[in-house]
Structures are given as C-alpha cells and as structure tokens.
PDB file of C-alpha atoms in Angstrom:
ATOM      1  CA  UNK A   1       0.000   0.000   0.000  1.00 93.00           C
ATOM      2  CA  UNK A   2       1.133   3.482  -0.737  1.00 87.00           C
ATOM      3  CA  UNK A   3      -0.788   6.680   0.047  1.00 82.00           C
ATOM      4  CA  UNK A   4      -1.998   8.456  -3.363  1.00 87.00           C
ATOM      5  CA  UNK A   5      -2.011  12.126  -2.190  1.00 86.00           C
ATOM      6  CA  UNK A   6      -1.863  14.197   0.513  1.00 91.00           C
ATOM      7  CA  UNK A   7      -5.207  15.588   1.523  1.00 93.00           C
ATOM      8  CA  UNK A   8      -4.746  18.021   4.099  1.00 95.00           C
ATOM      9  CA  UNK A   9      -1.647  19.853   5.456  1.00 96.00           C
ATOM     10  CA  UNK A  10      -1.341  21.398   9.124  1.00 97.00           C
ATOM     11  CA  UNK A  11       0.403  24.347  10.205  1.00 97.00           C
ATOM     12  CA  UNK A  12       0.711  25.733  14.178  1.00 97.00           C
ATOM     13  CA  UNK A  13      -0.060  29.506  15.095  1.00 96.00           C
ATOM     14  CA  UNK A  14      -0.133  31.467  17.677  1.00 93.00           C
ATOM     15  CA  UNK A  15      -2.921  34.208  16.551  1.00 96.00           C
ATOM     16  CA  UNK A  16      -5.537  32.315  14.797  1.00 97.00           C
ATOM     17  CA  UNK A  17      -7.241  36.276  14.326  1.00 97.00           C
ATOM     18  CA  UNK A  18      -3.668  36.835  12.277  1.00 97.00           C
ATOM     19  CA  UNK A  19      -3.648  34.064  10.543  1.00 97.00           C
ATOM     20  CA  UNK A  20      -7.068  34.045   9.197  1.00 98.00           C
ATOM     21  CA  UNK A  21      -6.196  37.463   7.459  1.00 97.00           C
ATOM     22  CA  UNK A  22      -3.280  35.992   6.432  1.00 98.00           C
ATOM     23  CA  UNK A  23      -4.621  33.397   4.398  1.00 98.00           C
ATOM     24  CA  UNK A  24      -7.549  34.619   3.452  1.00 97.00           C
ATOM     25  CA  UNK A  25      -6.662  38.515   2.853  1.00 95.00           C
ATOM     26  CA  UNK A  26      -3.330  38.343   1.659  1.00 95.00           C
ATOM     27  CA  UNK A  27      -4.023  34.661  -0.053  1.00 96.00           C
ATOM     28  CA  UNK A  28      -6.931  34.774  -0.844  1.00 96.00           C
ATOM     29  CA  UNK A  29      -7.619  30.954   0.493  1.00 97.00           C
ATOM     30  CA  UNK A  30     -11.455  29.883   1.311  1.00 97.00           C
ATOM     31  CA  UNK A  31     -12.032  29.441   4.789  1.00 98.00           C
ATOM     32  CA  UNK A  32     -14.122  26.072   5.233  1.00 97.00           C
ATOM     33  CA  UNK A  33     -14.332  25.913   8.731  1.00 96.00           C
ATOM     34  CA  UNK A  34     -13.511  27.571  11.699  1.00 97.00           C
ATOM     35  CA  UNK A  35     -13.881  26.993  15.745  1.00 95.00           C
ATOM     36  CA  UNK A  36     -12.674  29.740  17.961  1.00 95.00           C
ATOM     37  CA  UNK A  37      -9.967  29.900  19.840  1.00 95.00           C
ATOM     38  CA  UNK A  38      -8.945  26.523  18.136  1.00 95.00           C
ATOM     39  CA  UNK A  39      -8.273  26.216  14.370  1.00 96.00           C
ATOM     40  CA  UNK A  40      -9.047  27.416  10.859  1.00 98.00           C
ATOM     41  CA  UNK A  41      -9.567  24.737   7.845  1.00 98.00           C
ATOM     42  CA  UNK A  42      -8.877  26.315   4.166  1.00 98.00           C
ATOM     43  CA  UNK A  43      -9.864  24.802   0.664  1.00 97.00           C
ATOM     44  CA  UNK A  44      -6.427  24.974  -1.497  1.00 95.00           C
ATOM     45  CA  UNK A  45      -6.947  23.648  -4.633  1.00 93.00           C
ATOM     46  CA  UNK A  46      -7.761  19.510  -4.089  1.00 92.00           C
ATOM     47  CA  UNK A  47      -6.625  19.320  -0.382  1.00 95.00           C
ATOM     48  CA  UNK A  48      -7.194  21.423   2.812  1.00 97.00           C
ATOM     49  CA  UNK A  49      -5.092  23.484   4.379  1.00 97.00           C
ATOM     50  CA  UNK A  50      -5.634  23.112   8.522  1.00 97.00           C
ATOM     51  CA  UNK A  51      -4.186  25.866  10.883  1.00 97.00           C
ATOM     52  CA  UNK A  52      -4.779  24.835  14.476  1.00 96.00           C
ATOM     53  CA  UNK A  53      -4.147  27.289  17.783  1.00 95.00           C
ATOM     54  CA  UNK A  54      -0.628  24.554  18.832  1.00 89.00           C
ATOM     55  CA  UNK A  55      -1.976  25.233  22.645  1.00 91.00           C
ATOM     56  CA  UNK A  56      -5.793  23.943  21.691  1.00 93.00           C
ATOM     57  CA  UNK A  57      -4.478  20.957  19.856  1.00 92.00           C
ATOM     58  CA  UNK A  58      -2.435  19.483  22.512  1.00 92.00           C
ATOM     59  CA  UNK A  59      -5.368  18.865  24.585  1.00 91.00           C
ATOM     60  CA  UNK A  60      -6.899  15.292  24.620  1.00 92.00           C
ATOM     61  CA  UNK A  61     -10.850  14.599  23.409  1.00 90.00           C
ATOM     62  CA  UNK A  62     -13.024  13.968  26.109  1.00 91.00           C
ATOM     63  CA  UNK A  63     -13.898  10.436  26.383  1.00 92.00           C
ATOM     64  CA  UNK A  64     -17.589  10.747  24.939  1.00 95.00           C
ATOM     65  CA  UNK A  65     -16.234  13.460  22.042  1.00 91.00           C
ATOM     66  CA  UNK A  66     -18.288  12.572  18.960  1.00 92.00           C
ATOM     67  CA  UNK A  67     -14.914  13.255  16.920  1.00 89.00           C
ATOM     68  CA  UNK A  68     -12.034  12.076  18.813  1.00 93.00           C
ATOM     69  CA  UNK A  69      -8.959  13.538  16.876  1.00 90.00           C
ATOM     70  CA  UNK A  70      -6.313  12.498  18.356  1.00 93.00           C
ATOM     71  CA  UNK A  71      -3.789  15.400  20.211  1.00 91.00           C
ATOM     72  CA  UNK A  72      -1.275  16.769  18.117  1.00 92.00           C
ATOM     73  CA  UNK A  73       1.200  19.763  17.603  1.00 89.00           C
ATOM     74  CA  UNK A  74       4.231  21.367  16.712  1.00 90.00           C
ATOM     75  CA  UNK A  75       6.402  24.065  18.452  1.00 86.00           C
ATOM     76  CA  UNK A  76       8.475  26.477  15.982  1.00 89.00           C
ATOM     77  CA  UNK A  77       8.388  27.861  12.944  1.00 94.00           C
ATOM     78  CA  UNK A  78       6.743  24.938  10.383  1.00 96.00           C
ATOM     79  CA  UNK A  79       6.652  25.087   6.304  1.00 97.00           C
ATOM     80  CA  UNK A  80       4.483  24.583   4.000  1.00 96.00           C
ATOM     81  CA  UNK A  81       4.683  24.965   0.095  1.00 97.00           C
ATOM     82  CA  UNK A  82       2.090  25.913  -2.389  1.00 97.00           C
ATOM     83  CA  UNK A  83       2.127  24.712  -6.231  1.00 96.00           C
ATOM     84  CA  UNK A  84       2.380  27.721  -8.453  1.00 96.00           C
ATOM     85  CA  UNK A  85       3.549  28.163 -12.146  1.00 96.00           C
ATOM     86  CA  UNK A  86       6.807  30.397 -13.155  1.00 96.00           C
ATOM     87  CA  UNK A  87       4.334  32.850 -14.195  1.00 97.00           C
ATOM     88  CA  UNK A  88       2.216  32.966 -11.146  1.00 97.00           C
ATOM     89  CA  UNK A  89       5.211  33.061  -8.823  1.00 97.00           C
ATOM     90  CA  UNK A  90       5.931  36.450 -11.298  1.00 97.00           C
ATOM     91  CA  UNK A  91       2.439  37.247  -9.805  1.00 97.00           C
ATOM     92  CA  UNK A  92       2.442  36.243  -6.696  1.00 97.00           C
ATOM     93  CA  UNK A  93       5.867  38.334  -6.164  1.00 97.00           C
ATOM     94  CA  UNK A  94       4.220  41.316  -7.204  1.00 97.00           C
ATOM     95  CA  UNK A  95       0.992  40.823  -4.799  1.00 97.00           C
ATOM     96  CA  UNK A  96       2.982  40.219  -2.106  1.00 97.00           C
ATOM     97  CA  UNK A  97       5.144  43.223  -2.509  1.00 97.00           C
ATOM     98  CA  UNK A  98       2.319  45.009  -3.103  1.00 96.00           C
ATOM     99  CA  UNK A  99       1.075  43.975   0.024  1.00 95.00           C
ATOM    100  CA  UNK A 100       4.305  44.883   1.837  1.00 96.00           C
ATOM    101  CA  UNK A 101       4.519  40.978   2.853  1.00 96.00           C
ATOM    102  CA  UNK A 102       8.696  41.084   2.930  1.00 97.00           C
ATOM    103  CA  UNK A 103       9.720  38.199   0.685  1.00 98.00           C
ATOM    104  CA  UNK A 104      12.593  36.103   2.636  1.00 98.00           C
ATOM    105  CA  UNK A 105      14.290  34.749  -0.078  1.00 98.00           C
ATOM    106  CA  UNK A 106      13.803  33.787  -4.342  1.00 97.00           C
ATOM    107  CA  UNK A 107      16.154  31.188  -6.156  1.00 96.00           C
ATOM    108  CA  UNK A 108      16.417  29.260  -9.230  1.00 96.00           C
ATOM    109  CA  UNK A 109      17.221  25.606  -7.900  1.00 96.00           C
ATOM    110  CA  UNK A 110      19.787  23.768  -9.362  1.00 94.00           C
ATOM    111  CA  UNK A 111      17.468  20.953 -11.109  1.00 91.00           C
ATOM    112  CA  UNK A 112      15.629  24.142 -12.386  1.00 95.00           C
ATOM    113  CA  UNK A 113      12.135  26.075 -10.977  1.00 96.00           C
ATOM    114  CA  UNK A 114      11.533  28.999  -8.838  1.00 96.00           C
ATOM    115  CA  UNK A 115      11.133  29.442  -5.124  1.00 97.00           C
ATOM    116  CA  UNK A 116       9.800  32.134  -3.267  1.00 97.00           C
ATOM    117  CA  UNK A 117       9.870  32.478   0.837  1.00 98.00           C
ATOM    118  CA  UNK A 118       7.633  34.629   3.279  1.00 98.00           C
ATOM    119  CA  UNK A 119       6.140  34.398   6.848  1.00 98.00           C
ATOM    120  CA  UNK A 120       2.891  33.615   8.252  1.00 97.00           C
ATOM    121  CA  UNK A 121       2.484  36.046  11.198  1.00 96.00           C
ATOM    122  CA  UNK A 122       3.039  32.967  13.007  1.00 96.00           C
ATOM    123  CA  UNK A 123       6.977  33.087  11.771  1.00 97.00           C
ATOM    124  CA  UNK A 124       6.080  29.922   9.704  1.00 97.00           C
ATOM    125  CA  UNK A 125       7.798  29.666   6.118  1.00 98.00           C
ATOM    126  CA  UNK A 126       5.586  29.813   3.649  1.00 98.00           C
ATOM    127  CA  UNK A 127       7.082  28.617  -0.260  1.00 98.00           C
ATOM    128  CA  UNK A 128       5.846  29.479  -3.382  1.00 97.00           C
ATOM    129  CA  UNK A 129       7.265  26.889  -5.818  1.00 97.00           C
ATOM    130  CA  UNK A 130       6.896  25.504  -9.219  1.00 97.00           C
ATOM    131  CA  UNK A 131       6.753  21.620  -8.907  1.00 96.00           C
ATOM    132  CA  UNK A 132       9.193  20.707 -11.346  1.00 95.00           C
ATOM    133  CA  UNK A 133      11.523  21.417  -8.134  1.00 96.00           C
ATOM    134  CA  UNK A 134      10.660  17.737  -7.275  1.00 95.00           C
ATOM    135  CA  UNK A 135      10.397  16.604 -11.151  1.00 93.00           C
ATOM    136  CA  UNK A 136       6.695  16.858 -10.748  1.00 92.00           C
TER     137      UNK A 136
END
C-alpha cells in the first residue's frame, strides 16, 4: 500500500485572528471551517489546508467526544509549500510586494524552478514553488 495524495496539510499559530487574514486577505484561500480559539480549515486547490491554535491541539478529546482527533502539535516555525507556475510566482511576487509581505528569499534551484519564501504572522515559512523542483 502506498498513500496516493496528501489531503490536508497542518500548520501551528499562535494568533488564529492573524492568521485568518493571512490566508484569506493576503491569499486569498477559502475558509471552510472555523472553531474559535482553536483552528481554521482552508480549501487549497484539491486538499485542505488546517491551521490549528498549537496550545488547543495538545489537549486530549473527552472520552464521549463525537470526533475524537487524536492530540497533536508542533512548536516552531513549520513550512508549508504551495504549487504555483513560473508565471504565477511572477504574480504572486508582485501581490505580495504590493502587500508589503517582505519576501525572505527567491532562487532558481539547481534541477531548475523557482522558489519564493515569506512568513505567516506565526513566523512559519511559507514557499511558493513551481513543482518541477521535485520533477513533478
């Protein structure tokens, strides 16, 4: 058995208020579902992008929960990389600028495609990359 795609993604934040502009102000991402104080779900393309409060998340299900998920978390700065074309990195350069969101770092790598870096107001690293980066 091997897995055929990954559906959903998690990153950890500290401002779930921040965040939720972030990806859906400055990104422009679809907020699915939301539960205060606790995490954020976002439609990206075919998978889901989940941003959880790391604090909320660490905290076990009561016994009788009708969804018991696990506990989970991270602590740091976590990454995550969305798909985009060489010409929508072009575009996504100029948004972001134009949103005074400092970009971190852009390269050409090696086996060819472009990255771009930023931060989530969480101090995650956010990527921008074309998916030929991993021959895709």
């Amino acid at each position: 058995m091997t897995p055929s795609a990954i559906l959903e993604s998690a990153l950890y934040v500290t401002d779930l208020a921040a965040a939720e502009q972030f990806y859906v102000g400055m990104l422009g991402l679809d907020l699915l579902g939301k539960v205060d104080g606790r995490h954020l779900f976002f439609r990206c393309g075919p998978g889901v992008l989940l941003v959880f409060n790391a604090e909320a998340t660490k905290i076990p299900p009561a016994p009788d929960a009708r969804l018991p998920v696990p506990p989970h978390g991270a602590v740091g700065e976590g990454h995550l990389c969305f798909a985009a074309s060489a010409d929508e990195i072009v575009g996504w350069k100029a948004h972001l600028e134009a949103k005074k969101i400092a970009i971190e770092s852009e390269f050409e790598w090696p086996q060819g495609g472009r990255s771009l870096y930023i931060r989530d107001p969480s101090g995650n690293s956010i990527e921008f990359a074309e998916p030929r980066i991993w021959g895709l």
